Coordinates of C-alpha atoms in Angstrom, one line a residue:
Chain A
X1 CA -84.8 278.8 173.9
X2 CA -85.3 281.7 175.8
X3 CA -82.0 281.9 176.7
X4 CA -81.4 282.1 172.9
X5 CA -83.5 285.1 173.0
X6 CA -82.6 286.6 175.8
X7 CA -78.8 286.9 173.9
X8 CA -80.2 288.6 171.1
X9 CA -81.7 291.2 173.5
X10 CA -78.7 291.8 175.0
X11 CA -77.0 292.0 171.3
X12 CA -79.5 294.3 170.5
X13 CA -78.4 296.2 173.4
X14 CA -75.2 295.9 173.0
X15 CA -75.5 297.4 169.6
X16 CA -77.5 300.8 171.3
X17 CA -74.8 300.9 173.4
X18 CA -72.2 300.9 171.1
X19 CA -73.3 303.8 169.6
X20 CA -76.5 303.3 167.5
X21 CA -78.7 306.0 167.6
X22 CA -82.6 305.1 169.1
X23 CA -84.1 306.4 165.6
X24 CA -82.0 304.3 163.8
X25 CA -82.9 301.2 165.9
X26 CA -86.5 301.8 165.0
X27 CA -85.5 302.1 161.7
X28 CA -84.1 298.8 161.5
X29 CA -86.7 296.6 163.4
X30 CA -89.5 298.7 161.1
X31 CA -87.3 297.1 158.3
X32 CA -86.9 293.9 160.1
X33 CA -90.4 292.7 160.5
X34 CA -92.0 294.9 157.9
X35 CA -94.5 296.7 160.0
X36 CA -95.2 300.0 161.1
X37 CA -95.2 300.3 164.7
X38 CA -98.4 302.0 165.8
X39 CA -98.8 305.5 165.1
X40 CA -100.1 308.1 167.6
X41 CA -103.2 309.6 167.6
X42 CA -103.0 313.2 166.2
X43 CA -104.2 315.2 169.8
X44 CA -100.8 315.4 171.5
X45 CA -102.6 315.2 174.7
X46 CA -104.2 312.0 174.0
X47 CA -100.7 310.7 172.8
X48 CA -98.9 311.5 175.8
X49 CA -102.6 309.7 178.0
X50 CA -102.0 306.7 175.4
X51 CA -98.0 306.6 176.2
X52 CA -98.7 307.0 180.0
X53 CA -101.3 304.2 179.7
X54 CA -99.3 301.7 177.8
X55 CA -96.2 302.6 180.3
X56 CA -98.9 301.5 183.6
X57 CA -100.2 298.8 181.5
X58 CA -96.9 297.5 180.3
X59 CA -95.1 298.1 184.4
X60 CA -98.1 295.3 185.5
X61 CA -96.8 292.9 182.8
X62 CA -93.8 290.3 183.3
X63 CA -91.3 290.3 180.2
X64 CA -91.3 286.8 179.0
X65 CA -87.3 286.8 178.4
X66 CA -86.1 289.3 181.2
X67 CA -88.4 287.7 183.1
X68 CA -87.2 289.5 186.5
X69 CA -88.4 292.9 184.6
X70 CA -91.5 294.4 183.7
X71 CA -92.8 294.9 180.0
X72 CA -92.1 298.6 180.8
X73 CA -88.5 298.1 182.2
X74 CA -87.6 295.6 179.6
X75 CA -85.6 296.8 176.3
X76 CA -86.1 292.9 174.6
X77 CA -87.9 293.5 171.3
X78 CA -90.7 290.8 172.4
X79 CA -91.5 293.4 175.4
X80 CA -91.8 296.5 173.0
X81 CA -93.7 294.3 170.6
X82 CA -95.8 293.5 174.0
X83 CA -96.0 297.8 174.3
X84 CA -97.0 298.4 170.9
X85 CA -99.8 295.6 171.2
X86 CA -100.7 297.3 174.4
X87 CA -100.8 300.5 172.8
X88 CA -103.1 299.0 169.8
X89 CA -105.8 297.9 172.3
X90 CA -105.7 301.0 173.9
X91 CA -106.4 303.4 170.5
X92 CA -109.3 300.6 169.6
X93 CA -110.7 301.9 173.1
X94 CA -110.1 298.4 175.2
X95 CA -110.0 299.0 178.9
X96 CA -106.8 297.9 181.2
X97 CA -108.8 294.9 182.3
X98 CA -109.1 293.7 179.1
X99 CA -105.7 294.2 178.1
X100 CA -104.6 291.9 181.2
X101 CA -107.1 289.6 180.1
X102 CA -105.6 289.1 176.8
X103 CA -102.0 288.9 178.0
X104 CA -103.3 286.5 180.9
X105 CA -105.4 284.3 178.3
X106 CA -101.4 283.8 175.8
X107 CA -99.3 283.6 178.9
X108 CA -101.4 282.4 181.9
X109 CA -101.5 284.4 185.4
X110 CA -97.7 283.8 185.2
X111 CA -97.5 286.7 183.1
X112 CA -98.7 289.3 185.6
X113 CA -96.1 290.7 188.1
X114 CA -98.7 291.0 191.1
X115 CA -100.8 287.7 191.2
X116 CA -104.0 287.9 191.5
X117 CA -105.9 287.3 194.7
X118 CA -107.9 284.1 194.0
X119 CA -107.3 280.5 194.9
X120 CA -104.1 279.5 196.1
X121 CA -103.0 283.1 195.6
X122 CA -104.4 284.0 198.9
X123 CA -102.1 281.9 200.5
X124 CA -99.4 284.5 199.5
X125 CA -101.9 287.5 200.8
X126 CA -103.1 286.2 203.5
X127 CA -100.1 284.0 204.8
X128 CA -98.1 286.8 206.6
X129 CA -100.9 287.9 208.4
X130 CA -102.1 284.6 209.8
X131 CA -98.7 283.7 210.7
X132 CA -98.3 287.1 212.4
X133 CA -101.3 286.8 214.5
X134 CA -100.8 283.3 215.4
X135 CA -97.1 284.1 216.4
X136 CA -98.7 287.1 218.1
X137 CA -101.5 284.4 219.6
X138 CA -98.5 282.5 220.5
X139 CA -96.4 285.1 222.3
X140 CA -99.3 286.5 224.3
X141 CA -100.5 283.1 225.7
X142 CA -96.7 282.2 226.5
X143 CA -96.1 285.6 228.1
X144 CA -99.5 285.5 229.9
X145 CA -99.0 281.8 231.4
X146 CA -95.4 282.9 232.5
X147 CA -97.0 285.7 234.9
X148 CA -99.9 283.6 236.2
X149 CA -97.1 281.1 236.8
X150 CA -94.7 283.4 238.7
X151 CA -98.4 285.4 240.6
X152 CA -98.7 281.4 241.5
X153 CA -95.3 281.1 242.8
X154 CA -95.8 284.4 245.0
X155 CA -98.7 283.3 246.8
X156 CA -97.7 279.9 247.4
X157 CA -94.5 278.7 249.2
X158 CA -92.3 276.2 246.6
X159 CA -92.9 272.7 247.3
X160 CA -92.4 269.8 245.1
X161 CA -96.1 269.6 244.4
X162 CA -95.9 272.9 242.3
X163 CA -92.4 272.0 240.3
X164 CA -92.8 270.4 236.6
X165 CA -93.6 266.8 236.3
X166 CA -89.5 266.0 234.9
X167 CA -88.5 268.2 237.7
X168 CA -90.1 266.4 240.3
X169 CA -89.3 263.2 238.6
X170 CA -85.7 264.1 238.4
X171 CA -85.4 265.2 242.3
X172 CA -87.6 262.1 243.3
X173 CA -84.6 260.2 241.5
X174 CA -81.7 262.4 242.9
X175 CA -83.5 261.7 246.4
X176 CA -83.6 257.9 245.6
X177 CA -79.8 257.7 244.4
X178 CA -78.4 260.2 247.7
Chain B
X1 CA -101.9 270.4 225.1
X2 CA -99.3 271.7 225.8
X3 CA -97.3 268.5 223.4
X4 CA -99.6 269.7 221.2
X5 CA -98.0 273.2 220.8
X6 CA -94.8 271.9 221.6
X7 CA -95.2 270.2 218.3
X8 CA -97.1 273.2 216.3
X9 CA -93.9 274.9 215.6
X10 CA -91.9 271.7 213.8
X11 CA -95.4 271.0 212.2
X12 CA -95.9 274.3 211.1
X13 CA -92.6 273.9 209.1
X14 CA -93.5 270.6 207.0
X15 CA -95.6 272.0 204.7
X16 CA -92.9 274.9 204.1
X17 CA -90.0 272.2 203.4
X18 CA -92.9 270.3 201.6
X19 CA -93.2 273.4 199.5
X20 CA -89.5 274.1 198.9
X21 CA -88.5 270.5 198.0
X22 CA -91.2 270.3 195.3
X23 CA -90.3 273.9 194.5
X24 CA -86.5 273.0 193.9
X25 CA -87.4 269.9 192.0
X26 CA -89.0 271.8 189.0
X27 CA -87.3 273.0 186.1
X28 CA -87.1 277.0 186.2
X29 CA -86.5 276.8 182.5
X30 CA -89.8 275.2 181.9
X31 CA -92.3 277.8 181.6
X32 CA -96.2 277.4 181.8
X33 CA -98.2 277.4 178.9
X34 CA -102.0 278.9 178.9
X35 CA -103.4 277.5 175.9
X36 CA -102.6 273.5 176.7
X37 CA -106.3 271.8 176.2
X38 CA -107.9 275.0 174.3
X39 CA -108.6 276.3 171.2
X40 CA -105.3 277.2 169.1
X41 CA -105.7 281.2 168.2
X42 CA -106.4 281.4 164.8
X43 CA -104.1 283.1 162.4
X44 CA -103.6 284.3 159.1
X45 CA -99.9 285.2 157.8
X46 CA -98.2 285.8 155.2
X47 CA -95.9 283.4 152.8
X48 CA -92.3 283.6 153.6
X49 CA -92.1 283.2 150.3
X50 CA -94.7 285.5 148.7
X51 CA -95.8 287.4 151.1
X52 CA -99.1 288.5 149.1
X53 CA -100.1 284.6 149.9
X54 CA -101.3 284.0 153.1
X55 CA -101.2 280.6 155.1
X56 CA -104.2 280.5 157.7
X57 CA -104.6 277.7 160.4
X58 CA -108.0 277.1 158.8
X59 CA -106.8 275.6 155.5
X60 CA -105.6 272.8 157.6
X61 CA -108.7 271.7 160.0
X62 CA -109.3 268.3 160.6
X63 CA -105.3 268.0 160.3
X64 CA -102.9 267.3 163.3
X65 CA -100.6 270.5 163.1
X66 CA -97.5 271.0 164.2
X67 CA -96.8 274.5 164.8
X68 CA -93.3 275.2 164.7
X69 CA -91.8 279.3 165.6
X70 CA -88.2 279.3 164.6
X71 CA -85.7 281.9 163.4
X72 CA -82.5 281.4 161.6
X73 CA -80.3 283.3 164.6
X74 CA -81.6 280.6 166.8
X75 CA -78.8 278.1 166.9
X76 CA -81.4 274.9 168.6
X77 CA -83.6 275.8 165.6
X78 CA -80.6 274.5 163.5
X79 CA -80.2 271.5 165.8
X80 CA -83.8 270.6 165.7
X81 CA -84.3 270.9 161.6
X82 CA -83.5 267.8 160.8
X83 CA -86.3 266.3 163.0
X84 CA -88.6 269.3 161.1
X85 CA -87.2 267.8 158.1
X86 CA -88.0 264.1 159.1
X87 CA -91.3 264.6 160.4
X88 CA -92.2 266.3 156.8
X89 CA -90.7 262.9 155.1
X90 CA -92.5 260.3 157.3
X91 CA -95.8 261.8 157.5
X92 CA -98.6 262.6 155.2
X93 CA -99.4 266.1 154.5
X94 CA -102.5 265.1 154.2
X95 CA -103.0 263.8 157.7
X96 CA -100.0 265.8 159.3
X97 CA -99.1 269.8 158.5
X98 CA -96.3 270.9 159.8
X99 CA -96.2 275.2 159.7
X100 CA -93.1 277.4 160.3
X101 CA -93.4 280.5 162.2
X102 CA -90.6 283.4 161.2
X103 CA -90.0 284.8 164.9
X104 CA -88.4 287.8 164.9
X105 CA -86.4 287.9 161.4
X106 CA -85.7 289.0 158.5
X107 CA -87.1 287.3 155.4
X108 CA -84.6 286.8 153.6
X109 CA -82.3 285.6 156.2
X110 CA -85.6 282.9 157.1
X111 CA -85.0 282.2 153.2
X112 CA -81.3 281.5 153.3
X113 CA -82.0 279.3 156.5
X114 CA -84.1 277.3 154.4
X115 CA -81.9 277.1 151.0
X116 CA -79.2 276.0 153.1
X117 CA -80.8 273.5 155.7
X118 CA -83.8 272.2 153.3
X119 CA -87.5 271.5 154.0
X120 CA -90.6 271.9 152.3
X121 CA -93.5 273.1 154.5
X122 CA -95.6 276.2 154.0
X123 CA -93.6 278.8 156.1
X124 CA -94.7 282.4 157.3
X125 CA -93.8 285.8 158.4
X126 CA -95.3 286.7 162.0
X127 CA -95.1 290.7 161.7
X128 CA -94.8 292.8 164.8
X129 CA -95.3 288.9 166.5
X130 CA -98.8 289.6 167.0
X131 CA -99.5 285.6 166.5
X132 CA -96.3 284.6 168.9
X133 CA -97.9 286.7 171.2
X134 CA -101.4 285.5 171.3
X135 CA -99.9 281.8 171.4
X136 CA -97.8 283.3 174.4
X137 CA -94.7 282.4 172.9
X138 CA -91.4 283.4 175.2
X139 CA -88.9 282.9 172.5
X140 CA -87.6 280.2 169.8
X141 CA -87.6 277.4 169.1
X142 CA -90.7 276.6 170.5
X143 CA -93.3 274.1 169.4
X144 CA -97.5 273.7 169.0
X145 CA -99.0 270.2 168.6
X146 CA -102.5 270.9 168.1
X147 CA -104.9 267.9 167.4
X148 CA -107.3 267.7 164.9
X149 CA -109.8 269.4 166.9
X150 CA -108.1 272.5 166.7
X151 CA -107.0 272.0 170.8
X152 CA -103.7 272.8 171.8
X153 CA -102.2 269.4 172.8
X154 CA -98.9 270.6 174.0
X155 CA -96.2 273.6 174.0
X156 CA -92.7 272.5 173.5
X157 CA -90.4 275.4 174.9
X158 CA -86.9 274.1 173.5
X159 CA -85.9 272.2 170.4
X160 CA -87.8 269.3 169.6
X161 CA -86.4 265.6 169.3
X162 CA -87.4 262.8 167.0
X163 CA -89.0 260.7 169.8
X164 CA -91.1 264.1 171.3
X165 CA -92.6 264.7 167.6
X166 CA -93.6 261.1 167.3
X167 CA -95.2 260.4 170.3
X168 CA -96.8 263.2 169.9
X169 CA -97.8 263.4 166.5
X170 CA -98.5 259.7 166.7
X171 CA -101.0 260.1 169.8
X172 CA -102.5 262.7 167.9
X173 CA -103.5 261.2 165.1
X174 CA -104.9 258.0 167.4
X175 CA -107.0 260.4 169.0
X176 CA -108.3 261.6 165.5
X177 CA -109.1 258.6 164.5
X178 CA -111.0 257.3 167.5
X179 CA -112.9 260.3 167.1
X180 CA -113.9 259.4 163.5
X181 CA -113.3 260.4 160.0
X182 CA -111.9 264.0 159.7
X183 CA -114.3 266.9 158.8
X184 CA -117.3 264.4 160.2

């Protein structure tokens, strides 16, 4: 299915690439499903804030057909219809949060490109660090036994008593067998 | 103790094989759905046909629907019709609707899909795929059983088969009943 899409986005693509011009793409997705993509405000300024908004909006968003790309990134037509809904929420005055919500609430959490930190989330957040101070834990006690072991083996002349259980076992036995 | 940490590093690895094994076993094509065991968006859009009519989910409450978003460049959509076309002849209407979703198409080519393959259901024009989006559709075909509730039973992300629809559909309209006479 998605795969079915995903070919007609890179037809379309192929098609810009072959030479259509990005005005006359418009035209023809205006004309193929009869709306009229959402016009920007008159203030220039609050235009280009809109655009820059929907861009940030959209680069948090996964593309559900390129799914490895953002909403931003993404040239398939669902991911520009995606922009222009983005776009839509933000002239009615909706807040980024809400936008998320609403993508979120269609396409689950899945949808976002940086999970949230909740539930088993904070495994991914958190994981590094605990296994990086643990391995850190880890290091330090081995490198700190190692010294107390050799400070031990200074002080005190070697006898049998102070090698490692196996060790001793294994001489005791090499003893036995001589 | 110290078998203990001996241990800790091989242990430490289990639940990472554990995660990777069940990882590898799923299907990557799969994709989650959000709205299995809520409330199906509402909608209404226009007739395929005549587009000043409009369809709306509302006109079929108390009805299983089966929500169907399709486009006539989708070649599964071809090889699922006939099961569209089958459900349409086995079922009643009046128990059963079965709605087509125009994803990304033209019109007319929707039409000419239709004249050639056959199948009478009402069928509609998803502009802009405002709808698709709010139903978190990734692409076609893809499928909505929605129980008689209005719930969201279950999101069907490639072509549907005869023995899917029926099971579902048939499930459906068991839990409908047990739940008493529609519109009660």
């Amino acid at each position: 299915m998605s795969r079915v899409a995903c070919a007609a986005a890179v037809l379309a693509m192929t098609g810009v690439a072959l030479g259509a011009a990005p005005a006359a793409a418009q035209t023809v997705d205006g004309a193929l499903d009869g709306i009229e993509r959402p016009a920007a405000p008159g203030d220039p300024v609050r235009s280009a804030e809109i655009d820059q908004r929907t861009a940030e909006i959209g680069a948090t968003l996964r593309c559900p057909i390129c799914r490895q790309q953002s909403v931003a990134e993404s040239s398939a037509r669902i991911a520009r219809e995606m922009q222009d809904v983005i776009r839509n929420m933000l002239m009615e005055g909706r807040t980024a949060e809400e936008i998320e919500a609403y993508f979120v609430d269609a396409y689950g959490p899945w949808i976002l490109l940086k999970p949230r930190a909740e539930g088993m989330n904070l495994f991914v957040y958190a994981g590094p660090g605990v296994a990086f101070l643990l391995g850190g834990f880890l290091v330090a006690r081995r490198i700190r036994r190692g010294r107390s072991r050799d400070e031990e083996g200074r002080d005190e002349p070697e006898t049998p008593d102070h090698l490692r259980k196996a060790d001793r076992r294994w001489l005791e036995a090499a003893i036995k067998g001589s | 103790m110290r078998g203990l940490w001996r241990w800790a590093l091989p242990l430490a690895a289990v639940p990472v094989l554990a995660l990777l094994y069940w990882g590898l076993g799923q299907d990557q094509r799969r994709l989650p759905s959000a709205l299995e065991g809520r409330e199906a968006p509402a909608f209404r859009l226009a007739n395929l046909y005549n587009p000043s009519d409009s369809v709306s989910l509302s006109d079929f409450e108390g009805k299983v629907v089966v929500l169907n978003y399709w486009a006539s460049w989708c070649i599964p959509c071809i090889a699922e019709h006939p099961v569209l076309v089958r459900l349409r002849e086995t079922y009643d209407p009046e128990e059963v609707a079965l709605i087509g979703v125009l994803f990304q198409d033209r019109p007319e080519n929707g039409m000419r899909f239709i004249e050639e393959l056959g199948g009478e259901w009402p069928l509609v024009t998803d502009p802009g795929s405002l709808t698709a989006i709010e139903y978190g559709v990734y692409g076609v075909p893809e499928t909505y059983f929605i129980g008689a509730d209005g719930v969201v039973a279950l999101r069907h992300d490639l072509a549907v088969t005869w023995e899917l629809v029926e099971r579902n559909v048939d499930s459906l309209i068991v839990v409908r009943d047990a739940a008493g006479p529609a519109g009660s």
